[in-house]
Amino acid sequence: MYLLYPTASSAWGYQGHKVVGSIADHLLKPNAKQQVEQILGNGFKLPTVAPWPDCVKSVFRHDDGTFHYEVDPNHLDFEVPCTRFSSTEERARMVDYARRNWFTCSYTPDGFERGCHNTFHFEDIAIQRDSYDRSLQGTSDHDLVAAIGAAIAVLTDKPAPPPFSIKDKREALFLLAHFVGDLHQPLHVGSVYLDANGKLVDPDVAHKVDAATETAGGNLIQDQNVNLHHEWDDIPTDIGEAATRELLADARSVPASQGRIEDWPAAWASDTLVVAHDAFAGLTFELSETQPGNQWTVSFSDHDAYLRAQDAIKRKQLAKGGARLAEILNAIWP
Ligand SMILES: [Zn+2]
């Protein structure tokens, strides 16, 4: 049952999520900082909890209908950011959250049943588009923008809109800290849909997604041994797992968001979608003959230039993610 796990997207490695949480932690104003730490309790801070929704992916549903958190002995690396949630109470919370958010939509990529909560981490908007709109293919009422909106609702004393089940403000903070990070990973928002010749197709013209053209945010596109999505999840190693002086300086220069807080997630998704155009620039694709099913391989017009641009985009997006996570929390608790 573990064999296919986790081909679903997991946005930024846990390091990226910790960095986003750490940047935000530095930018919180005193009231917001106090509220956040009081709600989180246990000495938890934003960088501690930001990986939580990925840790929840280790909750599995057994054939008898029960749910269990299971450490995968073949992937002990998945546990690294999750050890802070290994107490009986924290494990029970993860199982409970997964159960409450499991059947609220059907999500069975490659035929393997995953809970609906796995869909909260991403959009799959065609890169031919340049702004987020809920009417587009690759969006849903349980997508990343909706998930951030649901977390904001709970933190502002409103009920979470369906299909979300968010138990309390603590759970909402766990989700917000993670999903604002995901929203800034370009391949968590923009995707390419490809035909058998590796050419772009447009699901919005057809008004539906042909499953044979889906690349799942680059998860089905191979660059040598790594898939393109995971290549974007990794952050530059010199950053480590916390805010750096450079990232904080960049975060402080991110322009303030305009309008109502409820509209920010969609506006930020549009911003990231434009960044995704750059993330796919200069790439060509070919249906793979060596990979099973519908998978593609990627070639680069100039690989070194691509890697340099990718590095710069990642740093900029981490800074934006941290700045915007703090911006929401400072707006909720001025
Ligand atoms: Zn995620």
PDB file of N, CA and C in Angstrom, residues 126-225:
ATOM      1  N   ALA A 126      -3.717  25.669 -16.023  1.00  0.00           N
ATOM      2  CA  ALA A 126      -2.905  25.644 -17.242  1.00  0.00           C
ATOM      3  C   ALA A 126      -2.076  26.925 -17.341  1.00  0.00           C
ATOM      4  N   ILE A 127      -0.792  26.783 -17.717  1.00  0.00           N
ATOM      5  CA  ILE A 127       0.071  27.963 -17.764  1.00  0.00           C
ATOM      6  C   ILE A 127      -0.292  28.916 -18.904  1.00  0.00           C
ATOM      7  N   GLN A 128      -1.239  28.521 -19.755  1.00  0.00           N
ATOM      8  CA  GLN A 128      -1.720  29.481 -20.754  1.00  0.00           C
ATOM      9  C   GLN A 128      -2.504  30.614 -20.083  1.00  0.00           C
ATOM     10  N   ARG A 129      -2.978  30.398 -18.842  1.00  0.00           N
ATOM     11  CA  ARG A 129      -3.752  31.425 -18.125  1.00  0.00           C
ATOM     12  C   ARG A 129      -2.797  32.365 -17.404  1.00  0.00           C
ATOM     13  N   ASP A 130      -3.260  33.577 -17.100  1.00  0.00           N
ATOM     14  CA  ASP A 130      -2.390  34.471 -16.336  1.00  0.00           C
ATOM     15  C   ASP A 130      -3.025  35.016 -15.065  1.00  0.00           C
ATOM     16  N   SER A 131      -4.212  34.514 -14.711  1.00  0.00           N
ATOM     17  CA  SER A 131      -4.706  34.839 -13.378  1.00  0.00           C
ATOM     18  C   SER A 131      -5.642  33.738 -12.887  1.00  0.00           C
ATOM     19  N   TYR A 132      -5.700  33.622 -11.559  1.00  0.00           N
ATOM     20  CA  TYR A 132      -6.557  32.602 -10.929  1.00  0.00           C
ATOM     21  C   TYR A 132      -8.012  32.969 -11.114  1.00  0.00           C
ATOM     22  N   ASP A 133      -8.805  31.992 -11.495  1.00  0.00           N
ATOM     23  CA  ASP A 133     -10.246  32.187 -11.515  1.00  0.00           C
ATOM     24  C   ASP A 133     -10.867  30.836 -11.185  1.00  0.00           C
ATOM     25  N   ARG A 134     -11.840  30.861 -10.318  1.00  0.00           N
ATOM     26  CA  ARG A 134     -12.437  29.614  -9.851  1.00  0.00           C
ATOM     27  C   ARG A 134     -13.124  28.847 -10.977  1.00  0.00           C
ATOM     28  N   SER A 135     -13.416  29.507 -12.099  1.00  0.00           N
ATOM     29  CA  SER A 135     -14.067  28.806 -13.205  1.00  0.00           C
ATOM     30  C   SER A 135     -13.066  28.012 -14.055  1.00  0.00           C
ATOM     31  N   LEU A 136     -11.783  28.190 -13.804  1.00  0.00           N
ATOM     32  CA  LEU A 136     -10.781  27.518 -14.637  1.00  0.00           C
ATOM     33  C   LEU A 136     -10.642  26.050 -14.280  1.00  0.00           C
ATOM     34  N   GLN A 137     -10.248  25.242 -15.268  1.00  0.00           N
ATOM     35  CA  GLN A 137      -9.884  23.852 -15.014  1.00  0.00           C
ATOM     36  C   GLN A 137      -8.677  23.832 -14.074  1.00  0.00           C
ATOM     37  N   GLY A 138      -8.647  22.810 -13.225  1.00  0.00           N
ATOM     38  CA  GLY A 138      -7.508  22.711 -12.296  1.00  0.00           C
ATOM     39  C   GLY A 138      -7.738  23.444 -10.992  1.00  0.00           C
ATOM     40  N   THR A 139      -8.936  24.042 -10.828  1.00  0.00           N
ATOM     41  CA  THR A 139      -9.319  24.639  -9.545  1.00  0.00           C
ATOM     42  C   THR A 139     -10.504  23.834  -9.005  1.00  0.00           C
ATOM     43  N   SER A 140     -10.836  24.047  -7.737  1.00  0.00           N
ATOM     44  CA  SER A 140     -12.004  23.363  -7.169  1.00  0.00           C
ATOM     45  C   SER A 140     -12.393  24.070  -5.882  1.00  0.00           C
ATOM     46  N   ASP A 141     -13.496  23.628  -5.275  1.00  0.00           N
ATOM     47  CA  ASP A 141     -13.877  24.229  -3.997  1.00  0.00           C
ATOM     48  C   ASP A 141     -13.085  23.613  -2.850  1.00  0.00           C
ATOM     49  N   HIS A 142     -12.172  22.698  -3.159  1.00  0.00           N
ATOM     50  CA  HIS A 142     -11.280  22.141  -2.133  1.00  0.00           C
ATOM     51  C   HIS A 142      -9.836  22.265  -2.602  1.00  0.00           C
ATOM     52  N   ASP A 143      -9.538  23.371  -3.306  1.00  0.00           N
ATOM     53  CA  ASP A 143      -8.176  23.584  -3.777  1.00  0.00           C
ATOM     54  C   ASP A 143      -7.393  24.442  -2.777  1.00  0.00           C
ATOM     55  N   LEU A 144      -6.177  24.796  -3.182  1.00  0.00           N
ATOM     56  CA  LEU A 144      -5.277  25.520  -2.289  1.00  0.00           C
ATOM     57  C   LEU A 144      -5.818  26.892  -1.886  1.00  0.00           C
ATOM     58  N   VAL A 145      -6.361  27.623  -2.845  1.00  0.00           N
ATOM     59  CA  VAL A 145      -6.922  28.947  -2.542  1.00  0.00           C
ATOM     60  C   VAL A 145      -8.085  28.805  -1.550  1.00  0.00           C
ATOM     61  N   ALA A 146      -8.946  27.810  -1.790  1.00  0.00           N
ATOM     62  CA  ALA A 146     -10.081  27.590  -0.892  1.00  0.00           C
ATOM     63  C   ALA A 146      -9.601  27.181   0.501  1.00  0.00           C
ATOM     64  N   ALA A 147      -8.546  26.370   0.559  1.00  0.00           N
ATOM     65  CA  ALA A 147      -8.038  25.898   1.856  1.00  0.00           C
ATOM     66  C   ALA A 147      -7.497  27.059   2.687  1.00  0.00           C
ATOM     67  N   ILE A 148      -6.786  27.974   2.032  1.00  0.00           N
ATOM     68  CA  ILE A 148      -6.271  29.143   2.758  1.00  0.00           C
ATOM     69  C   ILE A 148      -7.438  30.003   3.234  1.00  0.00           C
ATOM     70  N   GLY A 149      -8.445  30.154   2.367  1.00  0.00           N
ATOM     71  CA  GLY A 149      -9.630  30.910   2.759  1.00  0.00           C
ATOM     72  C   GLY A 149     -10.328  30.284   3.958  1.00  0.00           C
ATOM     73  N   ALA A 150     -10.387  28.955   3.991  1.00  0.00           N
ATOM     74  CA  ALA A 150     -11.050  28.261   5.101  1.00  0.00           C
ATOM     75  C   ALA A 150     -10.280  28.475   6.406  1.00  0.00           C
ATOM     76  N   ALA A 151      -8.960  28.429   6.316  1.00  0.00           N
ATOM     77  CA  ALA A 151      -8.142  28.653   7.522  1.00  0.00           C
ATOM     78  C   ALA A 151      -8.322  30.088   8.024  1.00  0.00           C
ATOM     79  N   ILE A 152      -8.348  31.042   7.106  1.00  0.00           N
ATOM     80  CA  ILE A 152      -8.551  32.444   7.500  1.00  0.00           C
ATOM     81  C   ILE A 152      -9.921  32.605   8.159  1.00  0.00           C
ATOM     82  N   ALA A 153     -10.939  31.952   7.592  1.00  0.00           N
ATOM     83  CA  ALA A 153     -12.289  32.046   8.172  1.00  0.00           C
ATOM     84  C   ALA A 153     -12.272  31.624   9.632  1.00  0.00           C
ATOM     85  N   VAL A 154     -11.680  30.478   9.911  1.00  0.00           N
ATOM     86  CA  VAL A 154     -11.673  29.968  11.294  1.00  0.00           C
ATOM     87  C   VAL A 154     -10.889  30.898  12.214  1.00  0.00           C
ATOM     88  N   LEU A 155      -9.794  31.442  11.712  1.00  0.00           N
ATOM     89  CA  LEU A 155      -8.984  32.349  12.545  1.00  0.00           C
ATOM     90  C   LEU A 155      -9.692  33.675  12.799  1.00  0.00           C
ATOM     91  N   THR A 156     -10.687  33.999  11.969  1.00  0.00           N
ATOM     92  CA  THR A 156     -11.448  35.234  12.181  1.00  0.00           C
ATOM     93  C   THR A 156     -12.851  34.919  12.728  1.00  0.00           C
ATOM     94  N   ASP A 157     -12.955  33.806  13.441  1.00  0.00           N
ATOM     95  CA  ASP A 157     -14.182  33.444  14.173  1.00  0.00           C
ATOM     96  C   ASP A 157     -15.383  33.138  13.288  1.00  0.00           C
ATOM     97  N   LYS A 158     -15.120  32.714  12.045  1.00  0.00           N
ATOM     98  CA  LYS A 158     -16.214  32.286  11.173  1.00  0.00           C
ATOM     99  C   LYS A 158     -16.096  30.770  10.962  1.00  0.00           C
ATOM    100  N   PRO A 159     -17.207  30.131  10.588  1.00  0.00           N
ATOM    101  CA  PRO A 159     -17.109  28.687  10.326  1.00  0.00           C
ATOM    102  C   PRO A 159     -16.316  28.419   9.046  1.00  0.00           C
ATOM    103  N   ALA A 160     -15.632  27.273   9.005  1.00  0.00           N
ATOM    104  CA  ALA A 160     -14.951  26.880   7.771  1.00  0.00           C
ATOM    105  C   ALA A 160     -16.011  26.536   6.734  1.00  0.00           C
ATOM    106  N   PRO A 161     -15.894  27.073   5.508  1.00  0.00           N
ATOM    107  CA  PRO A 161     -16.879  26.722   4.468  1.00  0.00           C
ATOM    108  C   PRO A 161     -16.724  25.251   4.078  1.00  0.00           C
ATOM    109  N   PRO A 162     -17.815  24.590   3.670  1.00  0.00           N
ATOM    110  CA  PRO A 162     -17.688  23.220   3.184  1.00  0.00           C
ATOM    111  C   PRO A 162     -16.830  23.203   1.920  1.00  0.00           C
ATOM    112  N   PRO A 163     -16.062  22.147   1.659  1.00  0.00           N
ATOM    113  CA  PRO A 163     -16.083  20.870   2.372  1.00  0.00           C
ATOM    114  C   PRO A 163     -15.053  20.782   3.508  1.00  0.00           C
ATOM    115  N   PHE A 164     -14.556  21.904   3.984  1.00  0.00           N
ATOM    116  CA  PHE A 164     -13.463  21.843   4.957  1.00  0.00           C
ATOM    117  C   PHE A 164     -13.971  21.569   6.365  1.00  0.00           C
ATOM    118  N   SER A 165     -13.243  20.746   7.088  1.00  0.00           N
ATOM    119  CA  SER A 165     -13.491  20.568   8.516  1.00  0.00           C
ATOM    120  C   SER A 165     -12.218  20.976   9.255  1.00  0.00           C
ATOM    121  N   ILE A 166     -12.301  22.106   9.946  1.00  0.00           N
ATOM    122  CA  ILE A 166     -11.159  22.608  10.713  1.00  0.00           C
ATOM    123  C   ILE A 166     -11.629  22.757  12.154  1.00  0.00           C
ATOM    124  N   LYS A 167     -11.024  21.983  13.043  1.00  0.00           N
ATOM    125  CA  LYS A 167     -11.555  21.816  14.389  1.00  0.00           C
ATOM    126  C   LYS A 167     -11.458  23.075  15.229  1.00  0.00           C
ATOM    127  N   ASP A 168     -10.349  23.785  15.121  1.00  0.00           N
ATOM    128  CA  ASP A 168     -10.130  24.935  15.996  1.00  0.00           C
ATOM    129  C   ASP A 168      -9.055  25.840  15.391  1.00  0.00           C
ATOM    130  N   LYS A 169      -8.756  26.921  16.099  1.00  0.00           N
ATOM    131  CA  LYS A 169      -7.777  27.870  15.564  1.00  0.00           C
ATOM    132  C   LYS A 169      -6.378  27.275  15.492  1.00  0.00           C
ATOM    133  N   ARG A 170      -6.095  26.336  16.381  1.00  0.00           N
ATOM    134  CA  ARG A 170      -4.777  25.711  16.341  1.00  0.00           C
ATOM    135  C   ARG A 170      -4.605  24.952  15.016  1.00  0.00           C
ATOM    136  N   GLU A 171      -5.621  24.161  14.678  1.00  0.00           N
ATOM    137  CA  GLU A 171      -5.565  23.427  13.413  1.00  0.00           C
ATOM    138  C   GLU A 171      -5.515  24.404  12.233  1.00  0.00           C
ATOM    139  N   ALA A 172      -6.265  25.491  12.321  1.00  0.00           N
ATOM    140  CA  ALA A 172      -6.269  26.493  11.240  1.00  0.00           C
ATOM    141  C   ALA A 172      -4.882  27.092  11.048  1.00  0.00           C
ATOM    142  N   LEU A 173      -4.164  27.329  12.145  1.00  0.00           N
ATOM    143  CA  LEU A 173      -2.800  27.874  12.029  1.00  0.00           C
ATOM    144  C   LEU A 173      -1.847  26.846  11.413  1.00  0.00           C
ATOM    145  N   PHE A 174      -2.017  25.571  11.790  1.00  0.00           N
ATOM    146  CA  PHE A 174      -1.196  24.510  11.183  1.00  0.00           C
ATOM    147  C   PHE A 174      -1.365  24.552   9.655  1.00  0.00           C
ATOM    148  N   LEU A 175      -2.625  24.702   9.234  1.00  0.00           N
ATOM    149  CA  LEU A 175      -2.931  24.674   7.801  1.00  0.00           C
ATOM    150  C   LEU A 175      -2.426  25.934   7.108  1.00  0.00           C
ATOM    151  N   LEU A 176      -2.728  27.083   7.704  1.00  0.00           N
ATOM    152  CA  LEU A 176      -2.338  28.350   7.078  1.00  0.00           C
ATOM    153  C   LEU A 176      -0.822  28.426   6.882  1.00  0.00           C
ATOM    154  N   ALA A 177      -0.071  28.039   7.935  1.00  0.00           N
ATOM    155  CA  ALA A 177       1.394  28.138   7.879  1.00  0.00           C
ATOM    156  C   ALA A 177       1.948  27.298   6.734  1.00  0.00           C
ATOM    157  N   HIS A 178       1.287  26.193   6.432  1.00  0.00           N
ATOM    158  CA  HIS A 178       1.748  25.310   5.359  1.00  0.00           C
ATOM    159  C   HIS A 178       1.268  25.779   3.985  1.00  0.00           C
ATOM    160  N   PHE A 179      -0.024  26.061   3.903  1.00  0.00           N
ATOM    161  CA  PHE A 179      -0.607  26.298   2.581  1.00  0.00           C
ATOM    162  C   PHE A 179      -0.151  27.619   1.963  1.00  0.00           C
ATOM    163  N   VAL A 180       0.146  28.625   2.774  1.00  0.00           N
ATOM    164  CA  VAL A 180       0.682  29.860   2.188  1.00  0.00           C
ATOM    165  C   VAL A 180       2.052  29.575   1.569  1.00  0.00           C
ATOM    166  N   GLY A 181       2.805  28.653   2.172  1.00  0.00           N
ATOM    167  CA  GLY A 181       4.062  28.212   1.557  1.00  0.00           C
ATOM    168  C   GLY A 181       3.798  27.524   0.229  1.00  0.00           C
ATOM    169  N   ASP A 182       2.885  26.554   0.229  1.00  0.00           N
ATOM    170  CA  ASP A 182       2.552  25.841  -1.015  1.00  0.00           C
ATOM    171  C   ASP A 182       2.142  26.812  -2.132  1.00  0.00           C
ATOM    172  N   LEU A 183       1.387  27.824  -1.757  1.00  0.00           N
ATOM    173  CA  LEU A 183       0.860  28.762  -2.767  1.00  0.00           C
ATOM    174  C   LEU A 183       1.977  29.506  -3.495  1.00  0.00           C
ATOM    175  N   HIS A 184       3.176  29.513  -2.918  1.00  0.00           N
ATOM    176  CA  HIS A 184       4.282  30.238  -3.542  1.00  0.00           C
ATOM    177  C   HIS A 184       5.255  29.334  -4.289  1.00  0.00           C
ATOM    178  N   GLN A 185       4.980  28.005  -4.288  1.00  0.00           N
ATOM    179  CA  GLN A 185       5.773  27.090  -5.110  1.00  0.00           C
ATOM    180  C   GLN A 185       5.090  27.097  -6.477  1.00  0.00           C
ATOM    181  N   PRO A 186       5.777  27.602  -7.530  1.00  0.00           N
ATOM    182  CA  PRO A 186       5.083  27.814  -8.803  1.00  0.00           C
ATOM    183  C   PRO A 186       4.399  26.578  -9.363  1.00  0.00           C
ATOM    184  N   LEU A 187       4.988  25.385  -9.154  1.00  0.00           N
ATOM    185  CA  LEU A 187       4.367  24.185  -9.718  1.00  0.00           C
ATOM    186  C   LEU A 187       3.232  23.651  -8.840  1.00  0.00           C
ATOM    187  N   HIS A 188       2.916  24.363  -7.772  1.00  0.00           N
ATOM    188  CA  HIS A 188       1.709  24.043  -7.009  1.00  0.00           C
ATOM    189  C   HIS A 188       0.521  24.841  -7.485  1.00  0.00           C
ATOM    190  N   VAL A 189       0.766  25.744  -8.416  1.00  0.00           N
ATOM    191  CA  VAL A 189      -0.318  26.581  -8.930  1.00  0.00           C
ATOM    192  C   VAL A 189      -0.462  26.375 -10.434  1.00  0.00           C
ATOM    193  N   GLY A 190       0.636  26.513 -11.178  1.00  0.00           N
ATOM    194  CA  GLY A 190       0.600  26.374 -12.630  1.00  0.00           C
ATOM    195  C   GLY A 190       1.012  24.971 -13.049  1.00  0.00           C
ATOM    196  N   SER A 191       0.373  24.473 -14.101  1.00  0.00           N
ATOM    197  CA  SER A 191       0.701  23.144 -14.598  1.00  0.00           C
ATOM    198  C   SER A 191       0.669  23.154 -16.118  1.00  0.00           C
ATOM    199  N   VAL A 192       1.320  22.167 -16.709  1.00  0.00           N
ATOM    200  CA  VAL A 192       1.177  21.997 -18.153  1.00  0.00           C
ATOM    201  C   VAL A 192       0.351  20.741 -18.416  1.00  0.00           C
ATOM    202  N   TYR A 193      -0.451  20.823 -19.456  1.00  0.00           N
ATOM    203  CA  TYR A 193      -1.222  19.675 -19.950  1.00  0.00           C
ATOM    204  C   TYR A 193      -0.640  19.347 -21.319  1.00  0.00           C
ATOM    205  N   LEU A 194      -0.238  18.091 -21.524  1.00  0.00           N
ATOM    206  CA  LEU A 194       0.534  17.722 -22.707  1.00  0.00           C
ATOM    207  C   LEU A 194      -0.119  16.587 -23.485  1.00  0.00           C
ATOM    208  N   ASP A 195       0.029  16.651 -24.822  1.00  0.00           N
ATOM    209  CA  ASP A 195      -0.480  15.549 -25.637  1.00  0.00           C
ATOM    210  C   ASP A 195       0.614  14.506 -25.845  1.00  0.00           C
ATOM    211  N   ALA A 196       0.306  13.494 -26.642  1.00  0.00           N
ATOM    212  CA  ALA A 196       1.241  12.383 -26.834  1.00  0.00           C
ATOM    213  C   ALA A 196       2.509  12.812 -27.566  1.00  0.00           C
ATOM    214  N   ASN A 197       2.459  14.017 -28.177  1.00  0.00           N
ATOM    215  CA  ASN A 197       3.662  14.536 -28.829  1.00  0.00           C
ATOM    216  C   ASN A 197       4.413  15.508 -27.933  1.00  0.00           C
ATOM    217  N   GLY A 198       3.943  15.656 -26.697  1.00  0.00           N
ATOM    218  CA  GLY A 198       4.611  16.563 -25.767  1.00  0.00           C
ATOM    219  C   GLY A 198       4.242  18.017 -25.978  1.00  0.00           C
ATOM    220  N   LYS A 199       3.212  18.253 -26.789  1.00  0.00           N
ATOM    221  CA  LYS A 199       2.795  19.641 -27.055  1.00  0.00           C
ATOM    222  C   LYS A 199       1.733  20.066 -26.051  1.00  0.00           C
ATOM    223  N   LEU A 200       1.754  21.374 -25.730  1.00  0.00           N
ATOM    224  CA  LEU A 200       0.782  21.928 -24.785  1.00  0.00           C
ATOM    225  C   LEU A 200      -0.636  21.771 -25.313  1.00  0.00           C
ATOM    226  N   VAL A 201      -1.536  21.339 -24.455  1.00  0.00           N
ATOM    227  CA  VAL A 201      -2.958  21.402 -24.787  1.00  0.00           C
ATOM    228  C   VAL A 201      -3.623  22.328 -23.778  1.00  0.00           C
ATOM    229  N   ASP A 202      -4.803  22.806 -24.136  1.00  0.00           N
ATOM    230  CA  ASP A 202      -5.474  23.800 -23.290  1.00  0.00           C
ATOM    231  C   ASP A 202      -6.793  23.240 -22.758  1.00  0.00           C
ATOM    232  N   PRO A 203      -6.818  22.829 -21.477  1.00  0.00           N
ATOM    233  CA  PRO A 203      -8.033  22.216 -20.928  1.00  0.00           C
ATOM    234  C   PRO A 203      -9.198  23.198 -20.836  1.00  0.00           C
ATOM    235  N   ASP A 204      -8.906  24.496 -20.823  1.00  0.00           N
ATOM    236  CA  ASP A 204      -9.998  25.470 -20.695  1.00  0.00           C
ATOM    237  C   ASP A 204     -10.740  25.662 -22.008  1.00  0.00           C
ATOM    238  N   VAL A 205     -10.049  25.455 -23.128  1.00  0.00           N
ATOM    239  CA  VAL A 205     -10.732  25.515 -24.417  1.00  0.00           C
ATOM    240  C   VAL A 205     -11.697  24.345 -24.535  1.00  0.00           C
ATOM    241  N   ALA A 206     -11.255  23.174 -24.058  1.00  0.00           N
ATOM    242  CA  ALA A 206     -12.109  21.985 -24.106  1.00  0.00           C
ATOM    243  C   ALA A 206     -13.151  21.983 -22.986  1.00  0.00           C
ATOM    244  N   HIS A 207     -13.012  22.918 -22.026  1.00  0.00           N
ATOM    245  CA  HIS A 207     -13.887  22.975 -20.843  1.00  0.00           C
ATOM    246  C   HIS A 207     -13.847  21.706 -20.003  1.00  0.00           C
ATOM    247  N   LYS A 208     -12.797  20.913 -20.177  1.00  0.00           N
ATOM    248  CA  LYS A 208     -12.609  19.771 -19.285  1.00  0.00           C
ATOM    249  C   LYS A 208     -11.171  19.265 -19.414  1.00  0.00           C
ATOM    250  N   VAL A 209     -10.742  18.561 -18.384  1.00  0.00           N
ATOM    251  CA  VAL A 209      -9.411  17.980 -18.418  1.00  0.00           C
ATOM    252  C   VAL A 209      -9.503  16.567 -18.974  1.00  0.00           C
ATOM    253  N   ASP A 210      -8.743  16.293 -20.020  1.00  0.00           N
ATOM    254  CA  ASP A 210      -8.568  14.923 -20.488  1.00  0.00           C
ATOM    255  C   ASP A 210      -7.462  14.323 -19.625  1.00  0.00           C
ATOM    256  N   ALA A 211      -7.813  13.299 -18.845  1.00  0.00           N
ATOM    257  CA  ALA A 211      -6.859  12.746 -17.874  1.00  0.00           C
ATOM    258  C   ALA A 211      -5.541  12.324 -18.525  1.00  0.00           C
ATOM    259  N   ALA A 212      -5.593  11.978 -19.805  1.00  0.00           N
ATOM    260  CA  ALA A 212      -4.379  11.524 -20.493  1.00  0.00           C
ATOM    261  C   ALA A 212      -3.368  12.656 -20.679  1.00  0.00           C
ATOM    262  N   THR A 213      -3.795  13.897 -20.474  1.00  0.00           N
ATOM    263  CA  THR A 213      -2.889  15.037 -20.695  1.00  0.00           C
ATOM    264  C   THR A 213      -2.358  15.627 -19.394  1.00  0.00           C
ATOM    265  N   GLU A 214      -2.820  15.124 -18.248  1.00  0.00           N
ATOM    266  CA  GLU A 214      -2.437  15.704 -16.958  1.00  0.00           C
ATOM    267  C   GLU A 214      -1.002  15.375 -16.593  1.00  0.00           C
ATOM    268  N   THR A 215      -0.264  16.383 -16.119  1.00  0.00           N
ATOM    269  CA  THR A 215       1.089  16.121 -15.623  1.00  0.00           C
ATOM    270  C   THR A 215       1.168  16.262 -14.113  1.00  0.00           C
ATOM    271  N   ALA A 216       0.032  16.549 -13.462  1.00  0.00           N
ATOM    272  CA  ALA A 216      -0.021  16.656 -11.987  1.00  0.00           C
ATOM    273  C   ALA A 216       1.057  17.603 -11.459  1.00  0.00           C
ATOM    274  N   GLY A 217       1.022  18.824 -11.948  1.00  0.00           N
ATOM    275  CA  GLY A 217       1.974  19.827 -11.459  1.00  0.00           C
ATOM    276  C   GLY A 217       3.425  19.440 -11.695  1.00  0.00           C
ATOM    277  N   GLY A 218       3.665  18.694 -12.787  1.00  0.00           N
ATOM    278  CA  GLY A 218       5.037  18.305 -13.104  1.00  0.00           C
ATOM    279  C   GLY A 218       5.460  16.997 -12.450  1.00  0.00           C
ATOM    280  N   ASN A 219       4.572  16.394 -11.629  1.00  0.00           N
ATOM    281  CA  ASN A 219       4.918  15.110 -11.002  1.00  0.00           C
ATOM    282  C   ASN A 219       5.106  14.000 -12.030  1.00  0.00           C
ATOM    283  N   LEU A 220       4.487  14.149 -13.213  1.00  0.00           N
ATOM    284  CA  LEU A 220       4.609  13.109 -14.238  1.00  0.00           C
ATOM    285  C   LEU A 220       5.601  13.502 -15.325  1.00  0.00           C
ATOM    286  N   ILE A 221       6.443  14.510 -15.012  1.00  0.00           N
ATOM    287  CA  ILE A 221       7.485  14.915 -15.954  1.00  0.00           C
ATOM    288  C   ILE A 221       8.840  14.612 -15.319  1.00  0.00           C
ATOM    289  N   GLN A 222       9.628  13.790 -16.016  1.00  0.00           N
ATOM    290  CA  GLN A 222      10.920  13.379 -15.468  1.00  0.00           C
ATOM    291  C   GLN A 222      12.066  14.216 -16.035  1.00  0.00           C
ATOM    292  N   ASP A 223      12.939  14.671 -15.127  1.00  0.00           N
ATOM    293  CA  ASP A 223      14.203  15.282 -15.520  1.00  0.00           C
ATOM    294  C   ASP A 223      15.280  14.344 -14.976  1.00  0.00           C
ATOM    295  N   GLN A 224      15.880  13.545 -15.821  1.00  0.00           N
ATOM    296  CA  GLN A 224      16.790  12.483 -15.386  1.00  0.00           C
ATOM    297  C   GLN A 224      16.061  11.617 -14.362  1.00  0.00           C
ATOM    298  N   ASN A 225      16.574  11.578 -13.109  1.00  0.00           N
ATOM    299  CA  ASN A 225      15.969  10.677 -12.135  1.00  0.00           C
ATOM    300  C   ASN A 225      14.950  11.339 -11.223  1.00  0.00           C
TER     301      ASN A 225
END
